[in-house]
PDB file of C-alpha atoms and ligand atoms in Angstrom:
ATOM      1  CA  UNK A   1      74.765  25.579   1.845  1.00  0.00           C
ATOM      2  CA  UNK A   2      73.646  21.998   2.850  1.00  0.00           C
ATOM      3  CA  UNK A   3      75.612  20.285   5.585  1.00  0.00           C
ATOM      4  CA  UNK A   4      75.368  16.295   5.589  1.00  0.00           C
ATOM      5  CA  UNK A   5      77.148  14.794   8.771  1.00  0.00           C
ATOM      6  CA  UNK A   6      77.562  11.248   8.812  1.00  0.00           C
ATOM      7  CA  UNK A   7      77.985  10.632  12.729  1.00  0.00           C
ATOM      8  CA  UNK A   8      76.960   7.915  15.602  1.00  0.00           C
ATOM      9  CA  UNK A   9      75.737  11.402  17.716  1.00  0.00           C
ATOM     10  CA  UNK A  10      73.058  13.166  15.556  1.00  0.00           C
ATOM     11  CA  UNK A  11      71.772  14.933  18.714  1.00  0.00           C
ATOM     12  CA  UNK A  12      75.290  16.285  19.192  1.00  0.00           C
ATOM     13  CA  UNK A  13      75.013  17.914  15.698  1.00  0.00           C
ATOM     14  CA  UNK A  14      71.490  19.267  15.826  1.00  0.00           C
ATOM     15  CA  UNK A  15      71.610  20.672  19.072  1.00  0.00           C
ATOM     16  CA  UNK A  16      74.395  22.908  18.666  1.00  0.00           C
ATOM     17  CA  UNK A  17      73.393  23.854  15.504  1.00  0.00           C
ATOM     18  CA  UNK A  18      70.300  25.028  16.019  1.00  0.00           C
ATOM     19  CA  UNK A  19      70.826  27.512  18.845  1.00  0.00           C
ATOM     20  CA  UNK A  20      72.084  31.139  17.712  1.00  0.00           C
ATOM     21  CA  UNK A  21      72.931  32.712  14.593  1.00  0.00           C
ATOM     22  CA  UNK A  22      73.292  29.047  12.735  1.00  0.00           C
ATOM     23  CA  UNK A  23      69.613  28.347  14.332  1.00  0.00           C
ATOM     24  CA  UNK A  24      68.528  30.977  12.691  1.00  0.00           C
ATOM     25  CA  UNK A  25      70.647  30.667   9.262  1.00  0.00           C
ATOM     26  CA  UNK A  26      68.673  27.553   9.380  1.00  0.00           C
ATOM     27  CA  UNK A  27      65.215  28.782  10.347  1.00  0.00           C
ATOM     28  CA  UNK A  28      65.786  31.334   7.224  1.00  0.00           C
ATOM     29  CA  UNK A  29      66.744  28.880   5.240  1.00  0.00           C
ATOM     30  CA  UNK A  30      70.399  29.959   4.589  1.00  0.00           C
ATOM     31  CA  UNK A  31      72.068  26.682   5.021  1.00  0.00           C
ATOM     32  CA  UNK A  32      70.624  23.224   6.666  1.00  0.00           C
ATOM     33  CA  UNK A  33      72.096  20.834   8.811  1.00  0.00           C
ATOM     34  CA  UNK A  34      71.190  16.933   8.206  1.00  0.00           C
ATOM     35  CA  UNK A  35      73.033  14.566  10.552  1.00  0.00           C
ATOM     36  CA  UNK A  36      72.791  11.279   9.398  1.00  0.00           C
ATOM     37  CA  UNK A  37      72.899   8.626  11.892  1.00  0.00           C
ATOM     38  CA  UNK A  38      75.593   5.650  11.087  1.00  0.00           C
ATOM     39  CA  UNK A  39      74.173   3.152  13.377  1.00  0.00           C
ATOM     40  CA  UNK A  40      70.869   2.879  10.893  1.00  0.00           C
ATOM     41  CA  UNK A  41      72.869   1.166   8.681  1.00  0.00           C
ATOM     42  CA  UNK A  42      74.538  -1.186  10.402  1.00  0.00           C
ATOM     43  CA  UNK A  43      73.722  -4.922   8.944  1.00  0.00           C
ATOM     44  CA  UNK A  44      73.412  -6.726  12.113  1.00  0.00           C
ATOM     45  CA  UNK A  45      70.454  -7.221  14.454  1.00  0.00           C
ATOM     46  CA  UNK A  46      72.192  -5.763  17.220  1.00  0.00           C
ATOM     47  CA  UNK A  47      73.395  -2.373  15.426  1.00  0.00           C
ATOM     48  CA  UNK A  48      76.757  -2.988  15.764  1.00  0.00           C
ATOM     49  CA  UNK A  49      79.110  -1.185  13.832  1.00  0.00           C
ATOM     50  CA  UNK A  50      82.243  -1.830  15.073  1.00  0.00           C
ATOM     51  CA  UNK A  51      84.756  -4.425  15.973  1.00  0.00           C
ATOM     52  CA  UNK A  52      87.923  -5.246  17.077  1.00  0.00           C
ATOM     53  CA  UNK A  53      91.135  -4.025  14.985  1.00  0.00           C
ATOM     54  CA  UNK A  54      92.920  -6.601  12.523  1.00  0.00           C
ATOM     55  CA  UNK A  55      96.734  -7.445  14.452  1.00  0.00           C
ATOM     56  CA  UNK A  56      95.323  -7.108  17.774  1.00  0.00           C
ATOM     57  CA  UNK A  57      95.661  -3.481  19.884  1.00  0.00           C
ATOM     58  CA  UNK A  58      93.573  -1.589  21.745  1.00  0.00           C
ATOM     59  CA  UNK A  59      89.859  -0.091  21.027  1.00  0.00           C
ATOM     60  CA  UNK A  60      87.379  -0.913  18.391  1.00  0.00           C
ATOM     61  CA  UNK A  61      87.242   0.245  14.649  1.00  0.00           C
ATOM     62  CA  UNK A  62      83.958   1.531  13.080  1.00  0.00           C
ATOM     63  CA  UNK A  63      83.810  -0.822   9.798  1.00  0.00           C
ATOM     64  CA  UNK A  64      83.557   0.519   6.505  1.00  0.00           C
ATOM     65  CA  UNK A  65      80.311  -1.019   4.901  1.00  0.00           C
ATOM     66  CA  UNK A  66      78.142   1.241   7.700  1.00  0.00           C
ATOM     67  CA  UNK A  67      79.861   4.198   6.800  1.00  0.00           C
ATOM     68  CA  UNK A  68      79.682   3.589   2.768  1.00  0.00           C
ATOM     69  CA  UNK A  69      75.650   3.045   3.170  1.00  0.00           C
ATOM     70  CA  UNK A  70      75.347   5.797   4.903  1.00  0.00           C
ATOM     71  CA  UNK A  71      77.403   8.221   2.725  1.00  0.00           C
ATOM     72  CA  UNK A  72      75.387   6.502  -0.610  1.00  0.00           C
ATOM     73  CA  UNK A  73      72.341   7.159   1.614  1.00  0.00           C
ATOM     74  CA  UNK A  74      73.462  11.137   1.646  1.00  0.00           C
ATOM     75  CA  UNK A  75      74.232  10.920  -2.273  1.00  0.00           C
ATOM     76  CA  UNK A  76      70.943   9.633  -3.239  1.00  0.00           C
ATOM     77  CA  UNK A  77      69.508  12.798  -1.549  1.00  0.00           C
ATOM     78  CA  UNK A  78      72.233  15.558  -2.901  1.00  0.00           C
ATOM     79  CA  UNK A  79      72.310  14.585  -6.463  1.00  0.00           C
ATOM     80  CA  UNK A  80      68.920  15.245  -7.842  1.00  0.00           C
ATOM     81  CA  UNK A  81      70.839  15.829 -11.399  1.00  0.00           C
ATOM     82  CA  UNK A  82      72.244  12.702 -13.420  1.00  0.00           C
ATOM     83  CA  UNK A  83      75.679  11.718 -11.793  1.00  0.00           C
ATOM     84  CA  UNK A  84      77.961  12.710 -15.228  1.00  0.00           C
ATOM     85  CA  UNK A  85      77.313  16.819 -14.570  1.00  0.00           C
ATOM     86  CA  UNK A  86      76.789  16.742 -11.053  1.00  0.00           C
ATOM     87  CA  UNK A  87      80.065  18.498  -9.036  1.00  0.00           C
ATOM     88  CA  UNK A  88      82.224  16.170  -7.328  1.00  0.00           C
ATOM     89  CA  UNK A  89      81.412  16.284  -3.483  1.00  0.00           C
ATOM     90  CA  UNK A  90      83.665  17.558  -0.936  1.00  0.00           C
ATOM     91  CA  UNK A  91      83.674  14.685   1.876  1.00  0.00           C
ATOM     92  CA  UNK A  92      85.571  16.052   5.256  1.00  0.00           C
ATOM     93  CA  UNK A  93      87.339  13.614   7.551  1.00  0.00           C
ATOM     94  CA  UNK A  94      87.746  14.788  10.845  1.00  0.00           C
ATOM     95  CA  UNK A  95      90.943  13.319  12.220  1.00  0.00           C
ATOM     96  CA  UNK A  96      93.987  14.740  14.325  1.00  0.00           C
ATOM     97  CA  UNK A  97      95.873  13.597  11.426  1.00  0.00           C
ATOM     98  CA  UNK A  98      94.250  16.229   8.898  1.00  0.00           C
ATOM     99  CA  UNK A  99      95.437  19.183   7.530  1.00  0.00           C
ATOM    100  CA  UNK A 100      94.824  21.900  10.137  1.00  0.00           C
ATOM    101  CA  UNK A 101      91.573  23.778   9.720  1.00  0.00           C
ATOM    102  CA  UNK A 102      92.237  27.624   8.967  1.00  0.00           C
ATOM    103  CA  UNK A 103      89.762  30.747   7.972  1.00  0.00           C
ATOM    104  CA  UNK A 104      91.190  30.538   4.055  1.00  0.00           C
ATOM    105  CA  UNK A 105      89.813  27.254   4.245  1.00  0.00           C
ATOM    106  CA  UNK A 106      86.661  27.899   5.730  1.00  0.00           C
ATOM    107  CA  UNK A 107      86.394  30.661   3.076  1.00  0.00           C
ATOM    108  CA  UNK A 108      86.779  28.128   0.474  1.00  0.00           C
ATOM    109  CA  UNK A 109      84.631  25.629   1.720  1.00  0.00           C
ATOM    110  CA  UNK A 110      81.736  28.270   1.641  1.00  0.00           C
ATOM    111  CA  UNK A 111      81.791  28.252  -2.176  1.00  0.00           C
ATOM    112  CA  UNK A 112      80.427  24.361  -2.745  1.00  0.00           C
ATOM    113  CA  UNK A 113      76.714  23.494  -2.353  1.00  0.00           C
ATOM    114  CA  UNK A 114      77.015  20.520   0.080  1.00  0.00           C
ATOM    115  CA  UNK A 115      79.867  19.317   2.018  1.00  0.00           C
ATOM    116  CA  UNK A 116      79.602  16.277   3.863  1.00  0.00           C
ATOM    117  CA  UNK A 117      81.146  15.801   6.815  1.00  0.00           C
ATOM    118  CA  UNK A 118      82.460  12.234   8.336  1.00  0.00           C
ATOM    119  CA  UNK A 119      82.891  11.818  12.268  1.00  0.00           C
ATOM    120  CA  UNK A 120      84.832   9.355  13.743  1.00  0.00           C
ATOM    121  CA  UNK A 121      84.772   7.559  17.528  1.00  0.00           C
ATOM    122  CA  UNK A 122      86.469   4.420  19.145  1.00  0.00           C
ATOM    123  CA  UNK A 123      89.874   4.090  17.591  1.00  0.00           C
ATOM    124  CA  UNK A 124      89.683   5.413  14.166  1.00  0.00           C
ATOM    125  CA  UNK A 125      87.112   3.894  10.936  1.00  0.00           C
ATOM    126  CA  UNK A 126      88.371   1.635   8.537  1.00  0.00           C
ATOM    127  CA  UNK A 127      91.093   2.860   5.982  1.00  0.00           C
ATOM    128  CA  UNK A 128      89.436   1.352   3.362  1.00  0.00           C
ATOM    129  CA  UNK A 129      86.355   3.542   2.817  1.00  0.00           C
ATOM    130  CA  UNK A 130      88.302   6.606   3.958  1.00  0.00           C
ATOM    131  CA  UNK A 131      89.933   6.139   0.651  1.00  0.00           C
ATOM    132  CA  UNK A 132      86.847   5.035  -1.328  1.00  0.00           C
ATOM    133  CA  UNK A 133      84.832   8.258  -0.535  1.00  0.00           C
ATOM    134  CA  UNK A 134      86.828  11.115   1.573  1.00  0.00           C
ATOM    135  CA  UNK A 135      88.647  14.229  -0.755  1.00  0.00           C
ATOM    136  CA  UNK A 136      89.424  15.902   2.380  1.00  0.00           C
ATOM    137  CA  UNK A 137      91.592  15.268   5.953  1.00  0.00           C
ATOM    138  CA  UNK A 138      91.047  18.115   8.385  1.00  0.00           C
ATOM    139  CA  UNK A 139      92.153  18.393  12.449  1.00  0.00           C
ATOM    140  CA  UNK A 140      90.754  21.717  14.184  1.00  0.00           C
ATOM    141  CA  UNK A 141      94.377  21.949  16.476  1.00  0.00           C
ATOM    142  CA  UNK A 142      97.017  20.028  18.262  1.00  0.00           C
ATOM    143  CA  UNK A 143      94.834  17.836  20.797  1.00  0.00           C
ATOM    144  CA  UNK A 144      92.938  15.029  20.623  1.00  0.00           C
ATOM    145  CA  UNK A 145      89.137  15.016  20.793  1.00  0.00           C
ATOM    146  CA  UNK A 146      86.723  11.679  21.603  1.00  0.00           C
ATOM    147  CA  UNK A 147      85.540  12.495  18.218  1.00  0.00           C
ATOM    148  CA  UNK A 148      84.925  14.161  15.059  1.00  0.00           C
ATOM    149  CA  UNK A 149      81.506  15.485  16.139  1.00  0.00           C
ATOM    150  CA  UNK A 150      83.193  18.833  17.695  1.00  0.00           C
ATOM    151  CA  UNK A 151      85.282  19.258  15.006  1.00  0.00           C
ATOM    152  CA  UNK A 152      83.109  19.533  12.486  1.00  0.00           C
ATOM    153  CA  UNK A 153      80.580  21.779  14.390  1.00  0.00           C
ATOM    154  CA  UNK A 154      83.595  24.086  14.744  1.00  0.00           C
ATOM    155  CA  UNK A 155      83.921  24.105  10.747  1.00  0.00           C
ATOM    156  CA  UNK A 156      80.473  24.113  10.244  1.00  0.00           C
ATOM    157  CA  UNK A 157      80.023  27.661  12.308  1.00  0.00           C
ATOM    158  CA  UNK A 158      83.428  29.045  10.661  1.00  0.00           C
ATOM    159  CA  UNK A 159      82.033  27.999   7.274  1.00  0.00           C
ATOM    160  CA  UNK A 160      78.631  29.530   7.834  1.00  0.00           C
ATOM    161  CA  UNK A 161      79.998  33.156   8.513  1.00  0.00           C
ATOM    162  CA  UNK A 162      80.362  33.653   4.509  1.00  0.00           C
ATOM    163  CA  UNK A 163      77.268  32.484   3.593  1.00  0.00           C
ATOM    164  CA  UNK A 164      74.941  35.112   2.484  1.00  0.00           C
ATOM    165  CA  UNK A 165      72.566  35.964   4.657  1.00  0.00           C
ATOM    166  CA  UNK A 166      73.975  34.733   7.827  1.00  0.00           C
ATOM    167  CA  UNK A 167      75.516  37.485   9.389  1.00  0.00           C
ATOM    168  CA  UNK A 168      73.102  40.584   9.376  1.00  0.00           C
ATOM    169  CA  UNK A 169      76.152  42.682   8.572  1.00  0.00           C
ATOM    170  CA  UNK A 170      77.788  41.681   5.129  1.00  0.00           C
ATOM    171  CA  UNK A 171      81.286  43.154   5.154  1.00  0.00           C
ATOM    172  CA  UNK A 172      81.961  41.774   9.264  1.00  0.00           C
ATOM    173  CA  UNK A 173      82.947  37.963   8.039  1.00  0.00           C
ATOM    174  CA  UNK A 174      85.523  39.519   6.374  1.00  0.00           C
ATOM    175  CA  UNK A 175      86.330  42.801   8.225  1.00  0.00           C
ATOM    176  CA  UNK A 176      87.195  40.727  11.592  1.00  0.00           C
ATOM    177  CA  UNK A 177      90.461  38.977  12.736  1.00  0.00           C
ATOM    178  CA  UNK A 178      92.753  37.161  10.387  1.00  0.00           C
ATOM    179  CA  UNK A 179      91.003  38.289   6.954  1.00  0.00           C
ATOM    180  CA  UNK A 180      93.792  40.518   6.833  1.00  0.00           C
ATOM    181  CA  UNK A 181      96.448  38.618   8.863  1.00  0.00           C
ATOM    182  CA  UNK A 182      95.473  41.124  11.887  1.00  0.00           C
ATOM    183  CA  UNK A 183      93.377  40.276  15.210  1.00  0.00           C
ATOM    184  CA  UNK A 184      90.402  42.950  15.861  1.00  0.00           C
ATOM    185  CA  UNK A 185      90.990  45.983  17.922  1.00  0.00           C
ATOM    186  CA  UNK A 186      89.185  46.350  21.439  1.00  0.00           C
ATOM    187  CA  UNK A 187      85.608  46.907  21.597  1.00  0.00           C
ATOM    188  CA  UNK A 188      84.242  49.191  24.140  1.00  0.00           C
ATOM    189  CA  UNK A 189      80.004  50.211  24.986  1.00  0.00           C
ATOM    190  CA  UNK A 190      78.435  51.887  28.011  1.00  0.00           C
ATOM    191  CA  UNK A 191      79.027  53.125  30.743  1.00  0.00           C
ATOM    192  CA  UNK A 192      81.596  55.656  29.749  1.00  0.00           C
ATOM    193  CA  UNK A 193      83.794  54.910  32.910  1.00  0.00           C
ATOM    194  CA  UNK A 194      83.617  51.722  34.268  1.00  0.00           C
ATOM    195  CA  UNK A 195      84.476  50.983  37.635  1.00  0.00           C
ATOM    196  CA  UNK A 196      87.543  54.355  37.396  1.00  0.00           C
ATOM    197  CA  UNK A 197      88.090  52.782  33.534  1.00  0.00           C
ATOM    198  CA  UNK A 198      87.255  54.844  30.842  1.00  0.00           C
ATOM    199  CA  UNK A 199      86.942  53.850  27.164  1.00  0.00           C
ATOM    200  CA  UNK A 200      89.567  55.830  25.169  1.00  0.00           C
ATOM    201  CA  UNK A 201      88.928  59.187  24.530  1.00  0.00           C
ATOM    202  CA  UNK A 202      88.992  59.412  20.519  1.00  0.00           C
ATOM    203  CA  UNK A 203      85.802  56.321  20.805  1.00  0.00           C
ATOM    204  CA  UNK A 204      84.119  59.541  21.645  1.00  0.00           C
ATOM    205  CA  UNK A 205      85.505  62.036  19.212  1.00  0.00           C
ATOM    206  CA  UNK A 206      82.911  61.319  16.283  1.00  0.00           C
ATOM    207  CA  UNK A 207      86.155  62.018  14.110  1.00  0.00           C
ATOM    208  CA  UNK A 208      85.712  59.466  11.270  1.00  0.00           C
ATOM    209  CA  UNK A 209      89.726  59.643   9.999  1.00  0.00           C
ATOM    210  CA  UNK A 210      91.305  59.472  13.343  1.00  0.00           C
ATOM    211  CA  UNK A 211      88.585  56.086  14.429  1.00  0.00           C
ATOM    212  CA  UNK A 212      90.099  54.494  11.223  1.00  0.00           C
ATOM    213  CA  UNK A 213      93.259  55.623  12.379  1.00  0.00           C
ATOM    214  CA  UNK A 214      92.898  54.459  16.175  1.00  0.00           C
ATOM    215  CA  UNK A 215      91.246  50.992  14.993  1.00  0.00           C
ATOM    216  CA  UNK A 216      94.136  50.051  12.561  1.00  0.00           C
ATOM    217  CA  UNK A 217      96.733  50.854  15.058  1.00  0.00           C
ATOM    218  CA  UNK A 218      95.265  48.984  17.748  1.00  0.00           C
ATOM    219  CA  UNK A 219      95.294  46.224  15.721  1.00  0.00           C
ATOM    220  CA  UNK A 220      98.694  46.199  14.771  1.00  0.00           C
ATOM    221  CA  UNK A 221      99.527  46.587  18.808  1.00  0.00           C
ATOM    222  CA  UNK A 222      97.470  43.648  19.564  1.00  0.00           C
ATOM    223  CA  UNK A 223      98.461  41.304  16.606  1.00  0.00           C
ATOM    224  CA  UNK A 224     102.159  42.020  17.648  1.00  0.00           C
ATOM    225  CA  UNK A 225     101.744  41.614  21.261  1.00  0.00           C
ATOM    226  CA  UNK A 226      99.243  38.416  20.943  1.00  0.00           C
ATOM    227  CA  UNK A 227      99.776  36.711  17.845  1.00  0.00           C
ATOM    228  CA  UNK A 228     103.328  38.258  16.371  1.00  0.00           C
ATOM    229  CA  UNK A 229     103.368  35.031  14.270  1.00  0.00           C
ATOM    230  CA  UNK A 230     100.536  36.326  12.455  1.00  0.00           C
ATOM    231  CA  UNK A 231     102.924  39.785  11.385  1.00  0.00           C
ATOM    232  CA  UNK A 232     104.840  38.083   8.805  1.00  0.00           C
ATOM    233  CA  UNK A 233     101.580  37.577   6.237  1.00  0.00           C
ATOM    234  CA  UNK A 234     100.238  40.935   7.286  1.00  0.00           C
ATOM    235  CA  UNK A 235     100.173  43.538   4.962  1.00  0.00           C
ATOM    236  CA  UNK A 236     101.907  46.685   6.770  1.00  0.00           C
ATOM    237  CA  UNK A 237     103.312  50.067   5.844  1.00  0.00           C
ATOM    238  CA  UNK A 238     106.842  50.939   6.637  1.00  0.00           C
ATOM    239  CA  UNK A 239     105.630  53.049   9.926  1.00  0.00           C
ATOM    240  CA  UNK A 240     103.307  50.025  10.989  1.00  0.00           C
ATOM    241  CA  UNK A 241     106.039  47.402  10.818  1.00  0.00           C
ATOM    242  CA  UNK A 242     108.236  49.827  12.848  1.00  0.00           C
ATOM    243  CA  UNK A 243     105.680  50.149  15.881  1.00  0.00           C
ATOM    244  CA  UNK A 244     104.716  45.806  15.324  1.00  0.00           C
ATOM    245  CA  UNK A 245     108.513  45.651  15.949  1.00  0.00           C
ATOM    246  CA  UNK A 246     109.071  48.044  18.793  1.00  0.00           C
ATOM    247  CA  UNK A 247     105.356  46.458  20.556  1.00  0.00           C
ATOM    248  CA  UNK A 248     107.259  42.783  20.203  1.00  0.00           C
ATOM    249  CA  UNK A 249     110.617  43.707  21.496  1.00  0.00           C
ATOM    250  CA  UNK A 250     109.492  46.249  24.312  1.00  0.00           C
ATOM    251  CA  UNK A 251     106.297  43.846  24.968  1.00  0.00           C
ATOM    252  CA  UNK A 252     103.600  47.229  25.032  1.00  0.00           C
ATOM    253  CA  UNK A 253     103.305  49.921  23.048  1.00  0.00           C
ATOM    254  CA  UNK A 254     106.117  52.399  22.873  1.00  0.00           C
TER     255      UNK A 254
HETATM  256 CL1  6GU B   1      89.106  16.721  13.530  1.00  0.00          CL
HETATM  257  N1  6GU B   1      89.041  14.902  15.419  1.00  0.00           N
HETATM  258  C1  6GU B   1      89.412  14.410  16.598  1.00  0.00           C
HETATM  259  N2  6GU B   1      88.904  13.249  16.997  1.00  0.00           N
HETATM  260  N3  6GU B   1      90.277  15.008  17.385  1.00  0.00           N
HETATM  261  C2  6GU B   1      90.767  16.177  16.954  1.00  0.00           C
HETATM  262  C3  6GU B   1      90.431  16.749  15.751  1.00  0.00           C
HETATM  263  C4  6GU B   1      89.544  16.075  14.995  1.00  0.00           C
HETATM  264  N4  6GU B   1      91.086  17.913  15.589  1.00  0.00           N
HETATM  265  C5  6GU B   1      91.820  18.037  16.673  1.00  0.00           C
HETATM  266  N5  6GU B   1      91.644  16.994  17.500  1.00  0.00           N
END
């Protein structure tokens, strides 16, 4: 997976991505991280690329000619093959406005070769080459950020997860909260008994049907009492919707 992130805050990008397990997905070559910076295309001597909004208003609009340059820029380098059977690529908006970022879509996104990634500051980018060259709108939640940078970090890790290679273990991207419309159970390690806590007894068992057992309940409990919006899409027998039901309306496990 190659990441291209067209952005005014390169260092932002690189920095976080090169510390922990996406520094080393890059360092092994599992995916790469190119933040391109916006401002070298600007057409002005002083590197301007924004001005004030048409109709007056508040704040400054990046303009669209620095952004197309710089997204050609990125195309020049992705598409080695003639442009007729290269794959249409997936450019991500980052905007409050989007469509809100989810692990189905991260999943998805983990299938294309490149996805480029737009980041906006000031008051927004001009409309006009958000049509020309964006497929894709996303927002990460229901708040506003001072820009896109953030947001697309946050995709970039979620995306990385299913790429090969990344995680040492291969069935944990899936195995862990929401891949099945249920949050993870508790984790517990040493000591035994913590300050008068002590992990729960069958941890300590070694009996392989009753762990499964244990781990899938506990997930159940915690999805109801944390997330019980999450219940509806989860895939439950008759005697786990009955305890999700009595956890919700109780508030603990009965
Ligand atoms: Cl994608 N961008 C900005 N600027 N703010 C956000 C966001 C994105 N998602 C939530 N808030």
């Amino acid at each position: 997976m190659n990441f291209y992130v067209m952005t005014l805050f390169p260092g932002m990008i690189n920095n976080a991505m090169s510390e922990s397990i996406t520094g080393r997905a890059i360092k092994a070559g599992h995916i790469s991280v190119k933040a391109v910076n916006i401002r070298d295309f600007a057409d002005n001597k002083h590197n301007h690329i924004d001005d004030y909004p048409y109709g007056g208003g508040a704040g400054m609009v990046m303009q669209a000619e620095p952004v197309y340059m710089c997204y050609r820029h990125i195309c020049t380098q992705i598409q080695d093959s003639p442009p007729e059977d290269a794959k249409p690529l997936r450019v991500i908006y980052l905007t409050p406005q989007g469509r809100t970022f989810n692990q189905n879509m991260a999943e998805e996104y983990a299938h294309e070769d490149n996805l480029v990634f737009l980041c906006g500051h000031y008051e927004g980018i001009d409309e006009r080459v958000i049509e020309e060259i964006v497929t894709d709108q996303v927002s990460i939640g229901d708040y506003v950020l001072t820009g896109g940078e953030l947001a697309a970090l946050v995709i970039m890790d979620a995306v990385s997860r299913f790429i090969p290679g990344v995680l040492n273990n291969c069935i944990s991207a899936h195995k862990e909260s929401f891949s099945d419309s249920l949050l993870e159970y508790p984790q517990y390690t040493r000591p035994e008994n913590w300050r008068g806590k002590s992990v729960p007894p069958v941890l300590l068992s070694g009996h392989h049907r009753k762990l499964e057992e244990w781990y899938r309940r506990q997930s159940v409990i915690r999805t109801a009492l944390m997330r019980p919006d999450l219940l509806e899409k989860a895939d439950l027998t008759q005697e786990e919707r009955e305890l999700a039901d009595r956890v919700v309306k109780y508030g603990r496990e009965i």
